[in-house]
Short mmCIF file of N, CA and C in Angstrom, two decimals:
data_model
loop_
_atom_site.label_atom_id
_atom_site.label_comp_id
_atom_site.label_asym_id
_atom_site.label_seq_id
_atom_site.Cartn_x
_atom_site.Cartn_y
_atom_site.Cartn_z
N MET A 1 45.89 6.61 6.89
CA MET A 1 44.99 5.79 7.69
C MET A 1 43.58 6.38 7.60
N LYS A 2 42.59 5.50 7.54
CA LYS A 2 41.20 5.90 7.41
C LYS A 2 40.67 6.46 8.73
N THR A 3 39.90 7.53 8.63
CA THR A 3 39.18 8.09 9.77
C THR A 3 37.71 7.77 9.59
N SER A 4 37.06 7.32 10.65
CA SER A 4 35.65 6.93 10.57
C SER A 4 34.86 7.59 11.69
N LEU A 5 33.65 8.02 11.35
CA LEU A 5 32.69 8.50 12.33
C LEU A 5 31.38 7.79 12.06
N ILE A 6 30.88 7.08 13.04
CA ILE A 6 29.58 6.43 12.96
C ILE A 6 28.70 7.15 13.96
N LEU A 7 27.66 7.79 13.48
CA LEU A 7 26.82 8.68 14.29
C LEU A 7 25.39 8.19 14.30
N PHE A 8 24.84 8.04 15.50
CA PHE A 8 23.43 7.67 15.66
C PHE A 8 22.72 8.80 16.40
N CYS A 9 21.63 9.29 15.82
CA CYS A 9 20.79 10.30 16.45
C CYS A 9 19.61 9.58 17.10
N LEU A 10 19.33 9.93 18.33
CA LEU A 10 18.29 9.23 19.09
C LEU A 10 17.02 10.07 19.18
N SER A 11 15.92 9.41 19.45
CA SER A 11 14.61 10.08 19.54
C SER A 11 14.31 10.55 20.96
N ILE A 12 15.35 10.63 21.78
CA ILE A 12 15.21 11.10 23.16
C ILE A 12 16.24 12.18 23.44
N GLN A 13 15.97 12.97 24.44
CA GLN A 13 16.98 13.82 25.06
C GLN A 13 17.00 13.41 26.52
N SER A 14 18.17 13.08 27.00
CA SER A 14 18.23 12.52 28.34
C SER A 14 19.19 13.29 29.22
N SER A 15 19.08 12.99 30.51
CA SER A 15 19.95 13.57 31.52
C SER A 15 20.62 12.42 32.26
N TYR A 16 21.93 12.39 32.24
CA TYR A 16 22.67 11.37 32.98
C TYR A 16 22.52 11.61 34.48
N SER A 17 22.68 12.86 34.90
CA SER A 17 22.66 13.17 36.34
C SER A 17 21.28 13.00 36.96
N GLU A 18 20.22 13.24 36.17
CA GLU A 18 18.85 13.11 36.70
C GLU A 18 18.23 11.75 36.39
N ASN A 19 18.94 10.90 35.59
CA ASN A 19 18.41 9.62 35.17
C ASN A 19 17.02 9.79 34.55
N LEU A 20 16.95 10.65 33.53
CA LEU A 20 15.69 11.08 32.95
C LEU A 20 15.76 11.01 31.43
N GLU A 21 14.67 10.58 30.79
CA GLU A 21 14.54 10.61 29.35
C GLU A 21 13.23 11.28 28.99
N ILE A 22 13.28 12.20 28.03
CA ILE A 22 12.08 12.83 27.48
C ILE A 22 12.21 12.81 25.96
N PRO A 23 11.10 12.99 25.24
CA PRO A 23 11.18 12.97 23.79
C PRO A 23 12.12 14.06 23.25
N ALA A 24 12.81 13.71 22.18
CA ALA A 24 13.72 14.66 21.53
C ALA A 24 12.91 15.71 20.78
N THR A 25 13.57 16.82 20.53
CA THR A 25 13.04 17.83 19.62
C THR A 25 14.01 17.91 18.45
N GLN A 26 13.68 18.70 17.44
CA GLN A 26 14.60 18.85 16.32
C GLN A 26 15.90 19.52 16.75
N ALA A 27 15.85 20.31 17.79
CA ALA A 27 17.03 21.05 18.26
C ALA A 27 17.79 20.32 19.36
N ALA A 28 17.16 19.38 20.05
CA ALA A 28 17.81 18.73 21.19
C ALA A 28 17.54 17.23 21.17
N PHE A 29 18.60 16.46 20.94
CA PHE A 29 18.49 15.00 20.91
C PHE A 29 19.83 14.41 21.29
N ASP A 30 19.78 13.24 21.92
CA ASP A 30 21.00 12.52 22.28
C ASP A 30 21.66 11.94 21.04
N THR A 31 22.97 11.75 21.12
CA THR A 31 23.69 11.04 20.07
C THR A 31 24.62 10.00 20.68
N VAL A 32 24.86 8.97 19.90
CA VAL A 32 25.89 7.98 20.21
C VAL A 32 26.82 7.98 19.00
N GLN A 33 28.12 8.14 19.27
CA GLN A 33 29.08 8.23 18.18
C GLN A 33 30.25 7.28 18.44
N PHE A 34 30.72 6.70 17.37
CA PHE A 34 31.93 5.89 17.41
C PHE A 34 32.91 6.55 16.44
N TYR A 35 34.15 6.71 16.88
CA TYR A 35 35.13 7.47 16.12
C TYR A 35 36.45 6.72 16.07
N ARG A 36 37.04 6.65 14.88
CA ARG A 36 38.35 6.01 14.70
C ARG A 36 39.27 6.98 13.98
N ALA A 37 40.44 7.22 14.57
CA ALA A 37 41.47 8.05 13.94
C ALA A 37 42.81 7.76 14.59
N ASN A 38 43.86 7.82 13.80
CA ASN A 38 45.23 7.68 14.30
C ASN A 38 45.42 6.43 15.16
N GLY A 39 44.79 5.32 14.76
CA GLY A 39 44.96 4.06 15.48
C GLY A 39 44.22 3.97 16.80
N MET A 40 43.33 4.90 17.06
CA MET A 40 42.56 4.92 18.31
C MET A 40 41.07 4.79 17.97
N ASN A 41 40.31 4.19 18.89
CA ASN A 41 38.86 4.05 18.74
C ASN A 41 38.18 4.62 19.98
N TRP A 42 37.08 5.32 19.75
CA TRP A 42 36.37 5.98 20.85
C TRP A 42 34.87 5.79 20.69
N CYS A 43 34.17 5.78 21.81
CA CYS A 43 32.71 5.86 21.84
C CYS A 43 32.35 7.12 22.61
N VAL A 44 31.45 7.91 22.04
CA VAL A 44 31.05 9.18 22.64
C VAL A 44 29.53 9.19 22.77
N LYS A 45 29.02 9.42 23.95
CA LYS A 45 27.57 9.55 24.20
C LYS A 45 27.31 10.97 24.64
N ILE A 46 26.42 11.65 23.94
CA ILE A 46 26.06 13.02 24.30
C ILE A 46 24.63 13.03 24.82
N TYR A 47 24.49 13.52 26.04
CA TYR A 47 23.19 13.64 26.71
C TYR A 47 22.69 15.07 26.48
N ALA A 48 21.64 15.21 25.68
CA ALA A 48 21.19 16.53 25.25
C ALA A 48 20.66 17.39 26.38
N LYS A 49 19.92 16.81 27.30
CA LYS A 49 19.30 17.62 28.36
C LYS A 49 20.35 18.26 29.25
N ASP A 50 21.41 17.52 29.58
CA ASP A 50 22.50 18.05 30.41
C ASP A 50 23.57 18.78 29.61
N GLN A 51 23.58 18.54 28.30
CA GLN A 51 24.71 18.94 27.45
C GLN A 51 25.98 18.32 28.02
N ASP A 52 25.86 17.04 28.36
CA ASP A 52 26.92 16.27 29.01
C ASP A 52 27.51 15.31 27.98
N VAL A 53 28.82 15.16 28.00
CA VAL A 53 29.52 14.30 27.06
C VAL A 53 30.29 13.24 27.84
N HIS A 54 30.06 11.97 27.48
CA HIS A 54 30.81 10.86 28.08
C HIS A 54 31.64 10.22 26.98
N ILE A 55 32.94 10.13 27.21
CA ILE A 55 33.87 9.58 26.22
C ILE A 55 34.53 8.34 26.80
N CYS A 56 34.54 7.29 26.00
CA CYS A 56 35.14 6.03 26.43
C CYS A 56 36.10 5.55 25.34
N SER A 57 37.33 5.27 25.72
CA SER A 57 38.27 4.71 24.75
C SER A 57 37.94 3.23 24.55
N LEU A 58 38.11 2.77 23.33
CA LEU A 58 37.86 1.38 22.98
C LEU A 58 39.18 0.72 22.59
N ASP A 59 39.17 -0.58 22.53
CA ASP A 59 40.35 -1.34 22.14
C ASP A 59 40.86 -0.84 20.78
N PRO A 60 42.13 -0.49 20.67
CA PRO A 60 42.65 0.00 19.40
C PRO A 60 42.73 -1.08 18.32
N ASP A 61 42.60 -2.35 18.71
CA ASP A 61 42.70 -3.45 17.75
C ASP A 61 41.37 -3.86 17.14
N ILE A 62 40.31 -3.11 17.38
CA ILE A 62 39.01 -3.42 16.78
C ILE A 62 39.16 -3.31 15.26
N ILE A 63 38.82 -4.37 14.57
CA ILE A 63 38.98 -4.38 13.11
C ILE A 63 37.79 -3.74 12.42
N ASP A 64 36.57 -4.09 12.83
CA ASP A 64 35.37 -3.60 12.16
C ASP A 64 34.56 -2.73 13.12
N LEU A 65 34.92 -1.47 13.19
CA LEU A 65 34.25 -0.54 14.11
C LEU A 65 32.79 -0.33 13.71
N ILE A 66 32.50 -0.36 12.42
CA ILE A 66 31.12 -0.13 11.97
C ILE A 66 30.20 -1.24 12.48
N THR A 67 30.62 -2.48 12.34
CA THR A 67 29.81 -3.60 12.84
C THR A 67 29.63 -3.52 14.35
N LEU A 68 30.71 -3.21 15.05
CA LEU A 68 30.62 -3.06 16.51
C LEU A 68 29.66 -1.93 16.88
N ALA A 69 29.77 -0.80 16.20
CA ALA A 69 28.92 0.35 16.50
C ALA A 69 27.45 0.02 16.28
N ARG A 70 27.15 -0.62 15.17
CA ARG A 70 25.76 -0.99 14.88
C ARG A 70 25.22 -1.96 15.93
N ALA A 71 25.99 -2.99 16.25
CA ALA A 71 25.53 -4.00 17.20
C ALA A 71 25.36 -3.41 18.60
N ASP A 72 26.33 -2.63 19.04
CA ASP A 72 26.27 -2.04 20.38
C ASP A 72 25.10 -1.06 20.49
N THR A 73 24.93 -0.24 19.48
CA THR A 73 23.85 0.75 19.51
C THR A 73 22.49 0.06 19.44
N GLU A 74 22.37 -0.97 18.63
CA GLU A 74 21.11 -1.72 18.56
C GLU A 74 20.80 -2.37 19.91
N THR A 75 21.80 -2.91 20.58
CA THR A 75 21.60 -3.56 21.87
C THR A 75 21.11 -2.57 22.92
N TYR A 76 21.74 -1.41 23.01
CA TYR A 76 21.45 -0.48 24.11
C TYR A 76 20.46 0.62 23.75
N TYR A 77 20.34 0.96 22.47
CA TYR A 77 19.50 2.09 22.09
C TYR A 77 18.56 1.77 20.92
N GLY A 78 18.42 0.50 20.58
CA GLY A 78 17.66 0.11 19.41
C GLY A 78 16.25 0.66 19.35
N ASP A 79 15.62 0.80 20.50
CA ASP A 79 14.24 1.29 20.53
C ASP A 79 14.13 2.80 20.37
N VAL A 80 15.26 3.51 20.41
CA VAL A 80 15.20 4.97 20.31
C VAL A 80 16.13 5.54 19.23
N VAL A 81 16.70 4.68 18.37
CA VAL A 81 17.53 5.18 17.27
C VAL A 81 16.61 5.78 16.21
N ARG A 82 16.87 7.03 15.88
CA ARG A 82 16.07 7.72 14.86
C ARG A 82 16.74 7.63 13.50
N GLU A 83 18.05 7.85 13.45
CA GLU A 83 18.78 7.76 12.19
C GLU A 83 20.26 7.55 12.47
N GLY A 84 20.96 7.07 11.47
CA GLY A 84 22.39 6.82 11.62
C GLY A 84 23.15 7.22 10.37
N TYR A 85 24.40 7.57 10.55
CA TYR A 85 25.26 8.01 9.46
C TYR A 85 26.64 7.40 9.62
N ILE A 86 27.27 7.09 8.51
CA ILE A 86 28.66 6.62 8.51
C ILE A 86 29.44 7.57 7.61
N ILE A 87 30.49 8.15 8.16
CA ILE A 87 31.35 9.07 7.42
C ILE A 87 32.77 8.53 7.50
N GLU A 88 33.38 8.31 6.34
CA GLU A 88 34.75 7.80 6.32
C GLU A 88 35.60 8.65 5.37
N THR A 89 36.84 8.88 5.76
CA THR A 89 37.78 9.59 4.91
C THR A 89 39.08 8.79 4.85
N GLU A 90 39.81 8.98 3.81
CA GLU A 90 41.12 8.32 3.67
C GLU A 90 42.20 9.20 4.25
#
């Protein structure tokens, strides 16, 4: 079964607990990740300022996780996406 990681690096570092966003640095930036392995799908948001990780399970029947990841990230983080990567293994 294919394993997929779709990773978006953001131009902000934020704090969930403080409801705060500041510009990212090269060493500290938020990420949004979508991960598929072993028939499971996950979304992971990492808040750089807090070093806080939020993990959400997604429907295991999602057929095109890459399309979902791109659309969801564009909707919620489109103005702060700096770069994105897709890594897949068999």
